[in-house]
Coordinates of C-alpha atoms and ligand atoms in Angstrom, one line a residue:
X1 CA 10.4 20.1 -10.3
X2 CA 8.5 19.6 -7.1
X3 CA 6.8 16.3 -6.3
X4 CA 3.5 16.1 -4.4
X5 CA 3.3 13.1 -2.0
X6 CA -0.2 12.3 -1.0
X7 CA -0.5 10.4 2.2
X8 CA 3.0 11.8 2.9
X9 CA 3.1 10.8 6.5
X10 CA 1.9 7.3 5.9
X11 CA 3.8 4.0 5.5
X12 CA 4.7 4.4 1.8
X13 CA 4.6 8.2 1.7
X14 CA 7.1 8.7 4.5
X15 CA 9.5 6.3 2.9
X16 CA 9.2 8.1 -0.5
X17 CA 9.6 11.5 1.1
X18 CA 12.8 10.4 2.9
X19 CA 14.3 9.1 -0.4
X20 CA 13.4 12.2 -2.4
X21 CA 14.7 14.7 0.2
X22 CA 17.9 12.7 0.6
X23 CA 18.4 13.2 -3.2
X24 CA 17.6 16.9 -2.9
X25 CA 14.3 16.7 -4.8
X26 CA 11.8 19.3 -3.6
X27 CA 8.6 17.7 -2.2
X28 CA 5.2 18.8 -0.8
X29 CA 3.4 16.4 1.6
X30 CA -0.4 16.4 1.6
X31 CA -2.9 14.7 3.9
X32 CA -5.6 15.8 6.4
X33 CA -2.9 17.2 8.7
X34 CA -1.8 19.7 5.9
X35 CA -5.4 20.5 4.8
X36 CA -5.8 18.0 2.0
X37 CA -8.8 15.6 2.4
X38 CA -10.0 13.0 -0.2
X39 CA -13.5 13.6 1.0
X40 CA -13.3 17.4 0.3
X41 CA -12.4 18.1 -3.3
X42 CA -12.2 21.8 -2.6
X43 CA -9.0 21.1 -0.7
X44 CA -7.3 19.5 -3.7
X45 CA -6.3 22.5 -5.9
X46 CA -4.0 24.1 -3.3
X47 CA -2.1 20.8 -3.0
X48 CA -1.6 20.5 -6.8
X49 CA -0.7 24.1 -7.5
X50 CA 2.9 24.4 -8.9
X51 CA 3.6 20.6 -8.8
X52 CA 5.3 18.7 -11.6
X53 CA 4.4 15.2 -10.5
X54 CA 2.4 13.4 -7.8
X55 CA 2.5 10.1 -5.8
X56 CA -1.1 9.2 -5.4
X57 CA -1.9 7.1 -2.3
X58 CA -5.6 6.9 -1.4
X59 CA -6.7 6.1 2.2
X60 CA -8.1 3.9 3.5
X61 CA -8.1 1.7 0.3
X62 CA -8.2 2.3 -3.4
X63 CA -10.5 -0.7 -4.0
X64 CA -13.5 0.6 -1.9
X65 CA -16.8 1.7 -3.5
X66 CA -16.9 5.3 -4.6
X67 CA -13.2 5.8 -5.0
X68 CA -13.1 5.7 -8.8
X69 CA -15.2 8.8 -8.9
X70 CA -12.7 10.6 -6.7
X71 CA -9.8 9.3 -8.8
X72 CA -11.4 10.6 -12.1
X73 CA -12.0 14.1 -10.6
X74 CA -8.4 14.2 -9.2
X75 CA -6.9 13.0 -12.5
X76 CA -8.8 15.8 -14.4
X77 CA -7.7 18.4 -11.9
X78 CA -4.1 17.2 -12.1
X79 CA -4.2 17.7 -15.9
X80 CA -5.7 21.2 -15.5
X81 CA -3.0 22.0 -12.9
X82 CA -0.2 21.2 -15.3
X83 CA 1.1 18.0 -13.8
X84 CA 3.3 15.9 -16.1
X85 CA 3.3 12.6 -14.2
X86 CA 1.3 10.6 -11.7
X87 CA 2.4 7.4 -9.9
X88 CA -0.5 5.5 -8.3
X89 CA -0.2 3.0 -5.5
X90 CA -2.6 0.1 -6.3
X91 CA -3.4 -3.4 -5.3
X92 CA -3.1 -6.7 -7.2
X93 CA -6.3 -8.6 -8.1
X94 CA -8.7 -6.0 -6.9
X95 CA -11.6 -5.1 -9.2
X96 CA -12.3 -1.8 -7.4
X97 CA -8.6 -0.8 -7.6
X98 CA -8.6 -1.6 -11.3
X99 CA -11.5 0.8 -11.8
X100 CA -9.7 3.5 -9.8
X101 CA -6.6 3.1 -12.0
X102 CA -8.6 3.6 -15.2
X103 CA -10.5 6.6 -13.7
X104 CA -7.3 8.4 -12.6
X105 CA -6.1 8.3 -16.3
X106 CA -9.3 10.2 -17.4
X107 CA -7.4 13.5 -17.4
X108 CA -4.7 12.3 -19.7
X109 CA -1.7 12.8 -17.4
X110 CA 0.8 10.0 -18.0
X111 CA 0.2 7.6 -15.1
X112 CA 2.4 4.8 -13.8
X113 CA 0.5 2.2 -11.7
X114 CA 2.3 0.2 -9.0
X115 CA 0.1 -2.8 -8.4
X116 CA 1.3 -4.2 -5.1
X117 CA 0.9 -7.5 -3.3
X118 CA 0.2 -7.5 0.5
X119 CA 2.7 -5.4 2.3
X120 CA 5.2 -7.3 4.6
X121 CA 4.9 -4.3 7.0
X122 CA 1.2 -5.1 7.6
X123 CA 2.6 -7.4 10.3
X124 CA 4.6 -4.7 12.1
X125 CA 3.3 -1.2 11.1
X126 CA -0.4 -1.9 10.6
X127 CA -3.4 -3.9 11.8
X128 CA -1.5 -7.2 12.3
X129 CA 1.1 -5.9 14.8
X130 CA -1.1 -6.7 17.8
X131 CA -2.1 -10.2 16.7
X132 CA 1.6 -11.1 16.1
X133 CA 2.5 -9.7 19.5
X134 CA -0.2 -11.9 21.1
X135 CA 0.9 -14.9 19.1
X136 CA -2.3 -15.5 17.3
X137 CA -2.8 -14.4 13.7
X138 CA -6.6 -14.8 13.0
X139 CA -7.7 -13.8 9.5
X140 CA -10.9 -14.1 7.5
X141 CA -9.0 -16.0 4.8
X142 CA -7.9 -19.5 4.0
X143 CA -4.2 -20.4 4.1
X144 CA -3.5 -19.1 0.6
X145 CA -0.1 -18.3 -0.8
X146 CA 0.7 -14.5 -1.2
X147 CA 3.8 -12.8 -2.5
X148 CA 4.3 -10.3 0.4
X149 CA 6.2 -7.2 -0.8
X150 CA 8.6 -5.1 1.2
X151 CA 7.6 -1.4 1.5
X152 CA 11.2 -0.3 1.1
X153 CA 11.1 -2.0 -2.4
X154 CA 7.7 -0.3 -3.1
X155 CA 9.2 3.1 -2.1
X156 CA 12.3 2.6 -4.3
X157 CA 10.1 1.6 -7.2
X158 CA 7.9 4.7 -6.7
X159 CA 10.9 7.0 -6.6
X160 CA 12.2 5.5 -9.7
X161 CA 8.9 6.0 -11.5
X162 CA 8.6 9.6 -10.2
X163 CA 12.1 10.7 -11.2
X164 CA 13.1 8.8 -14.3
X165 CA 11.5 8.3 -17.6
X166 CA 9.4 5.1 -17.7
X167 CA 7.1 3.9 -20.5
X168 CA 3.9 6.1 -20.6
X169 CA 1.0 4.6 -18.7
X170 CA 2.9 1.5 -17.6
X171 CA 1.6 -1.0 -15.0
X172 CA 4.1 -2.7 -12.7
X173 CA 3.2 -5.7 -10.6
X174 CA 5.2 -5.4 -7.4
X175 CA 5.6 -8.5 -5.3
X176 CA 8.2 -10.2 -3.0
X177 CA 10.4 -12.9 -4.4
X178 CA 8.5 -15.9 -3.0
X179 CA 5.0 -17.2 -2.3
X180 CA 4.3 -17.8 1.3
X181 CA 1.1 -19.1 3.0
X182 CA 0.0 -17.6 6.3
X183 CA 1.3 -20.9 7.9
X184 CA 4.7 -20.2 6.3
X185 CA 4.5 -16.6 7.6
X186 CA 3.9 -17.5 11.2
X187 CA 6.7 -20.0 11.0
X188 CA 9.1 -17.3 10.0
X189 CA 7.7 -14.9 12.6
X190 CA 7.9 -17.6 15.3
X191 CA 11.6 -18.1 14.4
X192 CA 12.6 -14.4 14.6
X193 CA 10.5 -13.8 17.8
X194 CA 11.7 -17.0 19.5
X195 CA 8.1 -18.1 20.5
X196 CA 5.2 -19.8 18.9
X197 CA 2.8 -17.8 16.7
X198 CA -0.2 -19.6 15.2
X199 CA -2.4 -18.9 12.2
X200 CA -6.1 -19.6 12.3
X201 CA -8.8 -18.8 9.7
X202 CA -11.8 -17.1 11.3
X203 CA -15.1 -15.6 10.2
X204 CA -15.5 -11.8 9.5
X205 CA -17.3 -11.0 12.9
X206 CA -14.4 -12.7 14.8
X207 CA -11.8 -10.8 12.8
X208 CA -13.6 -7.4 13.4
X209 CA -13.9 -8.2 17.1
X210 CA -10.1 -9.0 17.2
X211 CA -9.2 -5.7 15.6
X212 CA -11.3 -3.9 18.2
X213 CA -8.9 -5.1 20.8
X214 CA -6.2 -3.0 19.1
X215 CA -8.5 0.0 18.9
X216 CA -9.4 -0.4 15.2
X217 CA -13.1 0.6 15.0
X218 CA -15.8 -1.5 13.3
X219 CA -16.2 1.1 10.4
X220 CA -12.5 0.6 9.5
X221 CA -12.3 -3.1 10.2
X222 CA -15.3 -4.2 8.1
X223 CA -14.0 -2.8 4.8
X224 CA -10.7 -4.5 5.5
X225 CA -12.5 -7.8 6.1
X226 CA -14.5 -7.3 3.0
X227 CA -11.3 -6.8 0.9
X228 CA -9.6 -9.9 2.5
X229 CA -12.5 -12.2 1.7
X230 CA -12.4 -10.9 -1.9
X231 CA -8.7 -11.0 -2.6
X232 CA -7.3 -13.7 -0.3
X233 CA -8.7 -16.6 -2.4
X234 CA -5.5 -17.5 -4.2
X235 CA -5.9 -15.1 -7.1
X236 CA -2.7 -13.4 -6.3
X237 CA -0.7 -16.6 -5.9
X238 CA 1.9 -15.6 -8.5
X239 CA 5.1 -13.5 -8.5
X240 CA 5.2 -10.0 -10.1
X241 CA 8.4 -8.8 -11.9
X242 CA 7.9 -5.0 -11.3
X243 CA 10.7 -4.7 -8.8
X244 CA 13.2 -6.3 -11.3
X245 CA 11.8 -4.2 -14.2
X246 CA 12.0 -0.9 -12.3
X247 CA 15.0 -1.4 -10.1
X248 CA 17.1 -4.1 -11.9
X249 CA 17.4 -6.2 -8.7
X250 CA 15.6 -8.9 -6.9
X251 CA 12.8 -8.1 -4.4
X252 CA 13.6 -8.4 -0.7
X253 CA 12.4 -11.6 1.0
X254 CA 10.0 -11.8 3.9
X255 CA 12.7 -13.4 6.2
X256 CA 14.9 -10.2 5.9
X257 CA 12.0 -8.0 6.7
X258 CA 11.0 -10.2 9.7
X259 CA 14.5 -10.2 11.1
X260 CA 14.9 -6.5 11.0
X261 CA 11.4 -5.8 12.4
X262 CA 12.0 -8.2 15.3
X263 CA 15.2 -6.4 16.1
X264 CA 13.3 -3.1 16.6
X265 CA 11.3 -4.8 19.4
X266 CA 7.9 -4.2 17.8
X267 CA 6.7 -7.7 18.7
X268 CA 8.2 -7.8 22.2
Ligands
LIG301 N1 -1.8 -2.8 3.1 C1 -1.5 -3.6 2.0 O1 -1.1 -4.7 2.0 C2 -1.8 -2.9 0.6 C3 -1.5 -3.7 -0.6 C4 -1.6 -3.1 -1.8 C5 -2.1 -1.8 -1.9 N2 -2.4 -1.1 -0.8 C6 -2.9 0.3 -0.9 O2 -2.1 1.1 -0.1 C7 -2.8 2.3 0.2 C8 -2.4 2.8 1.6 O3 -1.0 3.1 1.6 P1 -0.2 3.4 2.9 O4 -0.2 2.1 3.7 O5 1.1 4.0 2.5 O6 -1.1 4.5 3.6 P2 -1.4 4.8 5.1 O7 -0.1 4.6 5.9 O8 -2.5 3.9 5.6 O9 -1.9 6.2 5.2 C9 -1.4 7.3 4.5 C10 -1.9 8.6 5.0 O10 -3.1 8.9 4.4 C11 -3.7 10.0 5.2 N3 -5.1 10.0 5.1 C12 -6.0 9.2 5.7 N4 -7.3 9.5 5.4 C13 -7.2 10.6 4.5 C14 -8.1 11.4 3.8 N5 -9.5 11.2 4.0 N6 -7.7 12.4 3.0 C15 -6.3 12.6 2.8 N7 -5.4 11.9 3.5 C16 -5.8 10.9 4.3 C17 -3.2 9.8 6.6 O11 -2.6 11.1 7.0 P3 -3.5 12.2 7.8 O12 -3.9 11.5 9.1 O13 -2.7 13.4 8.0 O14 -4.7 12.4 6.9 C18 -2.1 8.7 6.5 O15 -0.9 9.1 7.1 C19 -4.2 2.0 0.0 O16 -4.7 2.8 -1.1 C20 -4.3 0.6 -0.3 O17 -5.2 0.3 -1.3 C21 -2.2 -1.6 0.5

């Protein structure tokens, strides 16, 4: 049994790779650096050849227009390539992501969907690292509650779904254990950093200009902003029980993540 990890060098992929190799499970990583590109379907068969299962992580985001077509083609190819299981990283409350989930199943390979809340690590491993460092979290969103999930919990859940028998075609809602507004989040971050960090809702052009300060180009920032204005409206203000269902334990709170991240010096 060899497991294909798409986006294997990324935030979730690297964590899953580490867990599987620690257990001695053979893996193959695939992304542009290994010759696999979501925009070039002719690069997909070589990645799938000889694999028994795959972790499917689309970049930059599963909810963007045009992605369901790619998911359908990939799901059909996975079936022809003999894969027995797919585990898809998805997002909660996103219409586009829902369409991608359905499309991936078109080939008939049993598919587990991990529908995730906002990642806690967006504040330290992604586009919000710079704003936290500067003490000013400005987002194109109101101060809605979100159930931020820890990527280590997501990786544990993915490994479980990849290596153990789970109900065919199950959907798991993965969230953290509590609802926090962005005001709550900056209070926690201020505490662990020992200095004030403020939250401020801003319009999309201001958000895009802020991300440019951290070197994130307009073509990447605008789709992110579009997604935030769509999903950060309170629709995901509920807890999911996927971590408990898959792992039999409680999800890890934001405060634990923030304390550990601060100790690494990422916000210094
Ligand atoms: N951020 C959130 O809060 C959140 C919440 C719910 C769901 N999600 C979902 O999480 C997914 C992203 O997961 P992640 O954070 O683990 O990924 P990531 O760290 O952003 O990226 C994973 C890898 O994808 C590869 N990649 C980029 N473009 C590619 C392409 N065209 N073809 C093939 N590989 C490509 C990159 O490696 P190379 O440079 O080698 O190609 C990168 O290392 C998205 O689908 C998003 O919808 C995110």
